[in-house]
Amino acid sequence: MFKDSLELIKSGIGTAFPCAAVAIGVDDKIFARDFFGYRQIQPTTLSLTENSLFDLASLSKLVATTMVALKFIEEGKLKLSDKIGFFLDNTGNFGDCEILHLLTHTSGITAGIPLFDELKNRDVALFRILNSNKCGEPGEDVLYSCMGYIVLQHILEKVGNEPLDKLAEKYVFSPLKMNSTCYNPTNKDLLVATECYPHNGEWATGHVHDENAYFLGGVSGNAGVFANLDDMISFAIMCSRKGVAKDDDIYLSKEIFDLAIKNYTPDKKESRGLGFQLKGVQISPMGELMSTGSYGHTGFTGTSFYTDYETGLWGILLTNAVHYGRNNRNKYFTIRRKFYDTIITEYKNLRSDDL
């Protein structure tokens, strides 16, 4: 079952990425679950296991930060129309920015600032971000912004009165039975290797790959979550069931989940829901064949997860593409697009045979 999809991923081992963990399913039905390759090639070769933890990179935005925000919206602690000044004393150049703008990447906050290189003290990171130059007016267009998600982190921590890692454990990982998912993992023997940093020649393996997230202590709104395949399957099941967890508990109400996958930017550079990347008319990392409105996210290290809107078919592709260097990722991009196209094709063929 899903032989072509798995063969495609297997073909990328050794060139596009050293290892991959793959799962495909619908609702709580798992059709394929497999592991390929080595979790580390350099400086020594280490095998991939079922328990290996992948650095989710920007997929953390969806799995942790976004979900905490959605839970706060559901509980009435946060509104999409709230301006950031309602929570933050200093808003710098972004006093008109709303929670909606942060979640849809329409805040006008710059995509990235090398905080790890510019700053000596991480306590001034928020001030630096909010006093950066505008890249546009709030709501004007989509500009994918890690910096905007760091601002969102500070707001969530103020609302929840706890750091983001504690909030994520309380509101996401524990309820969804993602028992191995965490920030700052302590068991280094489980970690899938990432990259040798270009800026200092040191291996990032052992801590979060994203330089800014590492500078911020490993817990950041834009990156920092580590998860194994089975925990991501739990997350995918909830997304496929639009808020219903694998144990049939209501994790998010259907109204809130539908709100999250609504397309707020259909006429802009990217189609964006609340934290979710969406399939619109624009070119998408999820390929060509997933239906309009399909939803998920990617991560810089080589991770991705998408759910098809029409069928509920979900695919998870966890790799460490950056282990071969960030300039090698085009090989991974090609396979990623083909993977999501192939799972749709194979699933439709199975359905025609009365799966």
GROMACS .gro file of C-alpha atoms in nm:
model
  355
    1MET     CA    1   0.000   0.000   0.000
    2PHE     CA    2   0.136   0.342  -0.106
    3LYS     CA    3   0.433   0.164  -0.261
    4ASP     CA    4   0.515   0.446  -0.505
    5SER     CA    5   0.512   0.708  -0.230
    6LEU     CA    6   0.748   0.508  -0.011
    7GLU     CA    7   0.977   0.421  -0.301
    8LEU     CA    8   1.000   0.789  -0.387
    9ILE     CA    9   1.120   0.875  -0.038
   10LYS     CA   10   1.357   0.580  -0.033
   11SER     CA   11   1.510   0.707  -0.358
   12GLY     CA   12   1.609   1.031  -0.186
   13ILE     CA   13   1.818   0.865   0.084
   14GLY     CA   14   2.184   0.953   0.044
   15THR     CA   15   2.129   1.248  -0.190
   16ALA     CA   16   1.834   1.462  -0.079
   17PHE     CA   17   1.850   1.361   0.288
   18PRO     CA   18   2.029   1.103   0.506
   19CYS     CA   19   1.707   0.973   0.661
   20ALA     CA   20   1.330   0.997   0.649
   21ALA     CA   21   1.034   0.896   0.864
   22VAL     CA   22   0.710   0.874   0.668
   23ALA     CA   23   0.345   0.819   0.753
   24ILE     CA   24   0.025   0.834   0.546
   25GLY     CA   25  -0.332   0.800   0.664
   26VAL     CA   26  -0.689   0.923   0.678
   27ASP     CA   27  -0.861   1.009   1.003
   28ASP     CA   28  -0.715   0.762   1.257
   29LYS     CA   29  -0.642   0.497   0.991
   30ILE     CA   30  -0.269   0.461   0.922
   31PHE     CA   31  -0.197   0.322   0.575
   32ALA     CA   32   0.181   0.353   0.576
   33ARG     CA   33   0.448   0.412   0.839
   34ASP     CA   34   0.814   0.359   0.755
   35PHE     CA   35   1.171   0.466   0.834
   36PHE     CA   36   1.468   0.495   0.601
   37GLY     CA   37   1.836   0.580   0.625
   38TYR     CA   38   2.062   0.712   0.899
   39ARG     CA   39   1.986   0.988   1.147
   40GLN     CA   40   2.345   1.107   1.124
   41ILE     CA   41   2.622   1.076   0.864
   42GLN     CA   42   2.875   1.325   0.997
   43PRO     CA   43   3.085   1.325   1.206
   44THR     CA   44   2.989   0.958   1.267
   45THR     CA   45   2.715   0.737   1.122
   46LEU     CA   46   2.418   0.667   1.348
   47SER     CA   47   2.105   0.464   1.272
   48LEU     CA   48   1.752   0.603   1.264
   49THR     CA   49   1.505   0.446   1.508
   50GLU     CA   50   1.131   0.473   1.560
   51ASN     CA   51   1.195   0.692   1.864
   52SER     CA   52   1.431   0.935   1.692
   53LEU     CA   53   1.343   1.299   1.743
   54PHE     CA   54   1.338   1.533   1.445
   55ASP     CA   55   1.397   1.906   1.474
   56LEU     CA   56   1.066   2.032   1.336
   57ALA     CA   57   1.203   2.382   1.263
   58SER     CA   58   0.918   2.607   1.142
   59LEU     CA   59   0.670   2.323   1.170
   60SER     CA   60   0.698   2.423   1.538
   61LYS     CA   61   0.496   2.732   1.451
   62LEU     CA   62   0.197   2.512   1.373
   63VAL     CA   63   0.244   2.229   1.622
   64ALA     CA   64   0.306   2.448   1.925
   65THR     CA   65   0.267   2.827   1.893
   66THR     CA   66  -0.041   2.824   1.669
   67MET     CA   67  -0.218   2.556   1.872
   68VAL     CA   68  -0.165   2.748   2.197
   69ALA     CA   69  -0.304   3.059   2.029
   70LEU     CA   70  -0.609   2.868   1.902
   71LYS     CA   71  -0.674   2.727   2.249
   72PHE     CA   72  -0.657   3.078   2.394
   73ILE     CA   73  -0.899   3.202   2.126
   74GLU     CA   74  -1.134   2.915   2.207
   75GLU     CA   75  -1.115   2.998   2.578
   76GLY     CA   76  -1.183   3.368   2.514
   77LYS     CA   77  -0.839   3.479   2.634
   78LEU     CA   78  -0.741   3.610   2.292
   79LYS     CA   79  -0.922   3.766   1.997
   80LEU     CA   80  -0.806   3.791   1.639
   81SER     CA   81  -0.887   4.163   1.642
   82ASP     CA   82  -0.676   4.233   1.953
   83LYS     CA   83  -0.395   4.477   1.882
   84ILE     CA   84  -0.057   4.372   2.015
   85GLY     CA   85  -0.047   4.685   2.230
   86PHE     CA   86  -0.322   4.531   2.443
   87PHE     CA   87  -0.057   4.287   2.569
   88LEU     CA   88   0.278   4.459   2.514
   89ASP     CA   89   0.397   4.786   2.667
   90ASN     CA   90   0.611   4.877   2.369
   91THR     CA   91   0.486   4.811   2.016
   92GLY     CA   92   0.754   5.008   1.832
   93ASN     CA   93   0.655   5.057   1.469
   94PHE     CA   94   0.374   4.802   1.484
   95GLY     CA   95   0.101   4.955   1.700
   96ASP     CA   96  -0.164   4.871   1.438
   97CYS     CA   97  -0.068   4.503   1.423
   98GLU     CA   98  -0.336   4.256   1.538
   99ILE     CA   99  -0.322   3.891   1.645
  100LEU     CA  100  -0.478   3.804   1.308
  101HIS     CA  101  -0.183   3.963   1.130
  102LEU     CA  102   0.071   3.764   1.330
  103LEU     CA  103  -0.108   3.434   1.266
  104THR     CA  104  -0.149   3.499   0.892
  105HIS     CA  105   0.197   3.649   0.837
  106THR     CA  106   0.048   3.979   0.727
  107SER     CA  107   0.194   4.191   1.008
  108GLY     CA  108   0.450   4.374   0.795
  109ILE     CA  109   0.721   4.260   1.037
  110THR     CA  110   1.041   4.163   0.859
  111ALA     CA  111   1.093   3.799   0.770
  112GLY     CA  112   1.411   3.759   0.969
  113ILE     CA  113   1.669   3.941   1.177
  114PRO     CA  114   1.997   3.770   1.277
  115LEU     CA  115   1.935   3.826   1.646
  116PHE     CA  116   2.204   3.569   1.730
  117ASP     CA  117   2.462   3.785   1.551
  118GLU     CA  118   2.336   4.135   1.634
  119LEU     CA  119   2.250   4.105   2.001
  120LYS     CA  120   2.444   4.019   2.314
  121ASN     CA  121   2.136   3.991   2.536
  122ARG     CA  122   1.829   3.794   2.430
  123ASP     CA  123   1.613   4.003   2.665
  124VAL     CA  124   1.617   4.288   2.411
  125ALA     CA  125   1.509   4.067   2.118
  126LEU     CA  126   1.145   4.177   2.129
  127PHE     CA  127   1.244   4.545   2.137
  128ARG     CA  128   1.475   4.490   1.839
  129ILE     CA  129   1.200   4.320   1.637
  130LEU     CA  130   0.927   4.573   1.708
  131ASN     CA  131   1.155   4.866   1.634
  132SER     CA  132   1.264   4.728   1.298
  133ASN     CA  133   1.150   4.897   0.979
  134LYS     CA  134   0.809   4.802   0.843
  135CYS     CA  135   0.802   4.583   0.535
  136GLY     CA  136   0.440   4.679   0.471
  137GLU     CA  137   0.124   4.784   0.648
  138PRO     CA  138  -0.061   4.524   0.855
  139GLY     CA  139  -0.290   4.323   0.627
  140GLU     CA  140  -0.130   4.453   0.308
  141ASP     CA  141   0.034   4.129   0.195
  142VAL     CA  142   0.182   3.804   0.316
  143LEU     CA  143   0.543   3.815   0.428
  144TYR     CA  144   0.635   3.496   0.608
  145SER     CA  145   0.787   3.618   0.933
  146CYS     CA  146   0.971   3.420   1.199
  147MET     CA  147   1.002   3.750   1.382
  148GLY     CA  148   0.624   3.789   1.393
  149TYR     CA  149   0.594   3.450   1.561
  150ILE     CA  150   0.848   3.551   1.824
  151VAL     CA  151   0.624   3.850   1.898
  152LEU     CA  152   0.327   3.612   1.920
  153GLN     CA  153   0.525   3.398   2.166
  154HIS     CA  154   0.565   3.693   2.402
  155ILE     CA  155   0.193   3.764   2.386
  156LEU     CA  156   0.099   3.402   2.456
  157GLU     CA  157   0.339   3.390   2.750
  158LYS     CA  158   0.185   3.703   2.895
  159VAL     CA  159  -0.169   3.571   2.849
  160GLY     CA  160  -0.083   3.225   2.983
  161ASN     CA  161   0.157   3.349   3.252
  162GLU     CA  162   0.403   3.070   3.164
  163PRO     CA  163   0.688   3.023   2.914
  164LEU     CA  164   0.598   2.881   2.574
  165ASP     CA  165   0.741   2.535   2.640
  166LYS     CA  166   0.520   2.497   2.948
  167LEU     CA  167   0.217   2.628   2.759
  168ALA     CA  168   0.281   2.388   2.470
  169GLU     CA  169   0.308   2.091   2.707
  170LYS     CA  170  -0.012   2.192   2.886
  171TYR     CA  171  -0.226   2.287   2.586
  172VAL     CA  172  -0.087   2.071   2.304
  173PHE     CA  173   0.156   1.788   2.375
  174SER     CA  174  -0.016   1.641   2.680
  175PRO     CA  175  -0.377   1.658   2.551
  176LEU     CA  176  -0.276   1.505   2.216
  177LYS     CA  177  -0.066   1.232   2.383
  178MET     CA  178   0.248   1.360   2.209
  179ASN     CA  179   0.451   1.214   2.492
  180SER     CA  180   0.800   1.253   2.343
  181THR     CA  181   0.753   1.598   2.188
  182CYS     CA  182   0.941   1.878   2.359
  183TYR     CA  183   1.169   2.178   2.342
  184ASN     CA  184   1.534   2.136   2.444
  185PRO     CA  185   1.543   1.753   2.445
  186THR     CA  186   1.776   1.608   2.704
  187ASN     CA  187   1.838   1.265   2.547
  188LYS     CA  188   2.090   1.351   2.277
  189ASP     CA  189   2.103   0.985   2.167
  190LEU     CA  190   1.759   1.024   2.011
  191LEU     CA  191   1.827   1.335   1.805
  192VAL     CA  192   1.831   1.335   1.427
  193ALA     CA  193   2.133   1.532   1.310
  194THR     CA  194   2.093   1.867   1.141
  195GLU     CA  195   2.357   2.098   0.996
  196CYS     CA  196   2.711   2.216   1.042
  197TYR     CA  197   2.651   2.590   1.087
  198PRO     CA  198   2.797   2.797   0.801
  199HIS     CA  199   2.865   3.092   1.034
  200ASN     CA  200   3.087   2.911   1.284
  201GLY     CA  201   3.158   2.560   1.156
  202GLU     CA  202   2.995   2.389   1.455
  203TRP     CA  203   2.739   2.106   1.432
  204ALA     CA  204   2.392   2.214   1.542
  205THR     CA  205   2.303   1.857   1.642
  206GLY     CA  206   2.216   1.841   2.010
  207HIS     CA  207   2.010   2.157   2.009
  208VAL     CA  208   1.764   2.342   1.787
  209HIS     CA  209   1.901   2.418   1.441
  210ASP     CA  210   1.743   2.761   1.397
  211GLU     CA  211   2.011   3.010   1.501
  212ASN     CA  212   1.771   3.262   1.651
  213ALA     CA  213   1.578   2.997   1.843
  214TYR     CA  214   1.907   2.866   1.983
  215PHE     CA  215   2.011   3.218   2.083
  216LEU     CA  216   1.674   3.261   2.257
  217GLY     CA  217   1.735   2.955   2.472
  218GLY     CA  218   1.584   2.686   2.253
  219VAL     CA  219   1.225   2.793   2.322
  220SER     CA  220   1.101   3.027   2.053
  221GLY     CA  221   0.775   3.106   1.879
  222ASN     CA  222   0.925   3.030   1.540
  223ALA     CA  223   1.114   2.704   1.605
  224GLY     CA  224   1.244   2.469   1.872
  225VAL     CA  225   1.006   2.171   1.887
  226PHE     CA  226   1.142   1.817   1.852
  227ALA     CA  227   0.908   1.525   1.778
  228ASN     CA  228   0.914   1.166   1.662
  229LEU     CA  229   0.695   1.022   1.388
  230ASP     CA  230   0.431   0.868   1.615
  231ASP     CA  231   0.372   1.196   1.796
  232MET     CA  232   0.330   1.370   1.461
  233ILE     CA  233   0.081   1.100   1.363
  234SER     CA  234  -0.124   1.196   1.669
  235PHE     CA  235  -0.115   1.557   1.555
  236ALA     CA  236  -0.207   1.462   1.198
  237ILE     CA  237  -0.505   1.257   1.314
  238MET     CA  238  -0.639   1.556   1.505
  239CYS     CA  239  -0.597   1.779   1.201
  240SER     CA  240  -0.760   1.526   0.967
  241ARG     CA  241  -1.054   1.501   1.207
  242LYS     CA  242  -1.069   1.882   1.233
  243GLY     CA  243  -1.012   1.911   1.604
  244VAL     CA  244  -1.099   1.562   1.730
  245ALA     CA  245  -0.805   1.376   1.887
  246LYS     CA  246  -0.726   1.008   1.828
  247ASP     CA  247  -0.892   0.912   2.158
  248ASP     CA  248  -1.211   1.089   2.036
  249ASP     CA  249  -1.170   1.377   2.281
  250ILE     CA  250  -1.255   1.718   2.138
  251TYR     CA  251  -0.921   1.898   2.125
  252LEU     CA  252  -1.052   2.202   1.933
  253SER     CA  253  -1.413   2.274   1.852
  254LYS     CA  254  -1.504   2.238   1.486
  255GLU     CA  255  -1.585   2.610   1.479
  256ILE     CA  256  -1.234   2.703   1.592
  257PHE     CA  257  -1.066   2.453   1.361
  258ASP     CA  258  -1.268   2.577   1.065
  259LEU     CA  259  -1.166   2.930   1.160
  260ALA     CA  260  -0.803   2.819   1.157
  261ILE     CA  261  -0.812   2.673   0.804
  262LYS     CA  262  -1.010   2.959   0.650
  263ASN     CA  263  -0.818   3.135   0.371
  264TYR     CA  264  -0.761   3.492   0.492
  265THR     CA  265  -0.526   3.585   0.205
  266PRO     CA  266  -0.666   3.438  -0.119
  267ASP     CA  267  -0.555   3.735  -0.329
  268LYS     CA  268  -0.207   3.774  -0.182
  269LYS     CA  269   0.133   3.612  -0.234
  270GLU     CA  270   0.045   3.306  -0.028
  271SER     CA  271  -0.275   3.150   0.099
  272ARG     CA  272  -0.274   3.160   0.478
  273GLY     CA  273  -0.502   3.041   0.754
  274LEU     CA  274  -0.432   3.092   1.123
  275GLY     CA  275  -0.084   2.945   1.135
  276PHE     CA  276  -0.162   2.700   0.854
  277GLN     CA  277  -0.022   2.713   0.503
  278LEU     CA  278  -0.316   2.659   0.267
  279LYS     CA  279  -0.353   2.533  -0.088
  280GLY     CA  280  -0.476   2.822  -0.299
  281VAL     CA  281  -0.404   2.938  -0.651
  282GLN     CA  282  -0.039   3.010  -0.573
  283ILE     CA  283   0.249   2.763  -0.614
  284SER     CA  284   0.255   2.543  -0.305
  285PRO     CA  285   0.511   2.318  -0.131
  286MET     CA  286   0.239   2.051  -0.119
  287GLY     CA  287   0.250   1.997  -0.494
  288GLU     CA  288  -0.029   2.024  -0.749
  289LEU     CA  289  -0.286   1.756  -0.669
  290MET     CA  290  -0.402   1.830  -0.317
  291SER     CA  291  -0.742   1.997  -0.319
  292THR     CA  292  -0.802   2.368  -0.268
  293GLY     CA  293  -0.802   2.447   0.101
  294SER     CA  294  -0.561   2.170   0.199
  295TYR     CA  295  -0.357   2.267   0.503
  296GLY     CA  296  -0.032   2.205   0.686
  297HIS     CA  297   0.319   2.346   0.720
  298THR     CA  298   0.686   2.291   0.640
  299GLY     CA  299   1.011   2.318   0.834
  300PHE     CA  300   1.352   2.440   0.718
  301THR     CA  301   1.534   2.127   0.837
  302GLY     CA  302   1.334   1.910   0.596
  303THR     CA  303   1.006   1.842   0.771
  304SER     CA  304   0.650   1.876   0.645
  305PHE     CA  305   0.292   1.777   0.714
  306TYR     CA  306  -0.020   1.832   0.503
  307THR     CA  307  -0.384   1.724   0.508
  308ASP     CA  308  -0.599   1.712   0.197
  309TYR     CA  309  -0.912   1.921   0.250
  310GLU     CA  310  -1.151   1.705   0.046
  311THR     CA  311  -1.050   1.356   0.159
  312GLY     CA  312  -0.882   1.408   0.496
  313LEU     CA  313  -0.577   1.221   0.363
  314TRP     CA  314  -0.268   1.324   0.556
  315GLY     CA  315   0.099   1.281   0.489
  316ILE     CA  316   0.397   1.333   0.717
  317LEU     CA  317   0.750   1.359   0.582
  318LEU     CA  318   1.024   1.407   0.841
  319THR     CA  319   1.380   1.436   0.708
  320ASN     CA  320   1.709   1.601   0.795
  321ALA     CA  321   1.780   1.750   0.453
  322VAL     CA  322   2.001   2.023   0.601
  323HIS     CA  323   2.252   1.761   0.717
  324TYR     CA  324   2.388   1.779   0.363
  325GLY     CA  325   2.392   2.159   0.385
  326ARG     CA  326   2.119   2.415   0.330
  327ASN     CA  327   2.226   2.464  -0.032
  328ASN     CA  328   2.132   2.103  -0.108
  329ARG     CA  329   1.765   2.146  -0.019
  330ASN     CA  330   1.637   2.182  -0.377
  331LYS     CA  331   1.663   1.803  -0.411
  332TYR     CA  332   1.443   1.771  -0.106
  333PHE     CA  333   1.195   2.030  -0.237
  334THR     CA  334   1.146   1.828  -0.557
  335ILE     CA  335   1.084   1.505  -0.369
  336ARG     CA  336   0.852   1.677  -0.121
  337ARG     CA  337   0.624   1.807  -0.395
  338LYS     CA  338   0.621   1.469  -0.568
  339PHE     CA  339   0.548   1.292  -0.240
  340TYR     CA  340   0.227   1.484  -0.174
  341ASP     CA  341   0.118   1.446  -0.536
  342THR     CA  342   0.188   1.073  -0.523
  343ILE     CA  343  -0.002   1.004  -0.202
  344ILE     CA  344  -0.308   1.174  -0.353
  345THR     CA  345  -0.279   0.969  -0.672
  346GLU     CA  346  -0.232   0.641  -0.489
  347TYR     CA  347  -0.516   0.712  -0.249
  348LYS     CA  348  -0.757   0.792  -0.529
  349ASN     CA  349  -0.658   0.468  -0.702
  350LEU     CA  350  -0.720   0.277  -0.379
  351ARG     CA  351  -1.060   0.442  -0.332
  352SER     CA  352  -1.158   0.344  -0.684
  353ASP     CA  353  -1.088  -0.015  -0.576
  354ASP     CA  354  -1.324   0.029  -0.279
  355LEU     CA  355  -1.061   0.074  -0.010
   0.00000   0.00000   0.00000
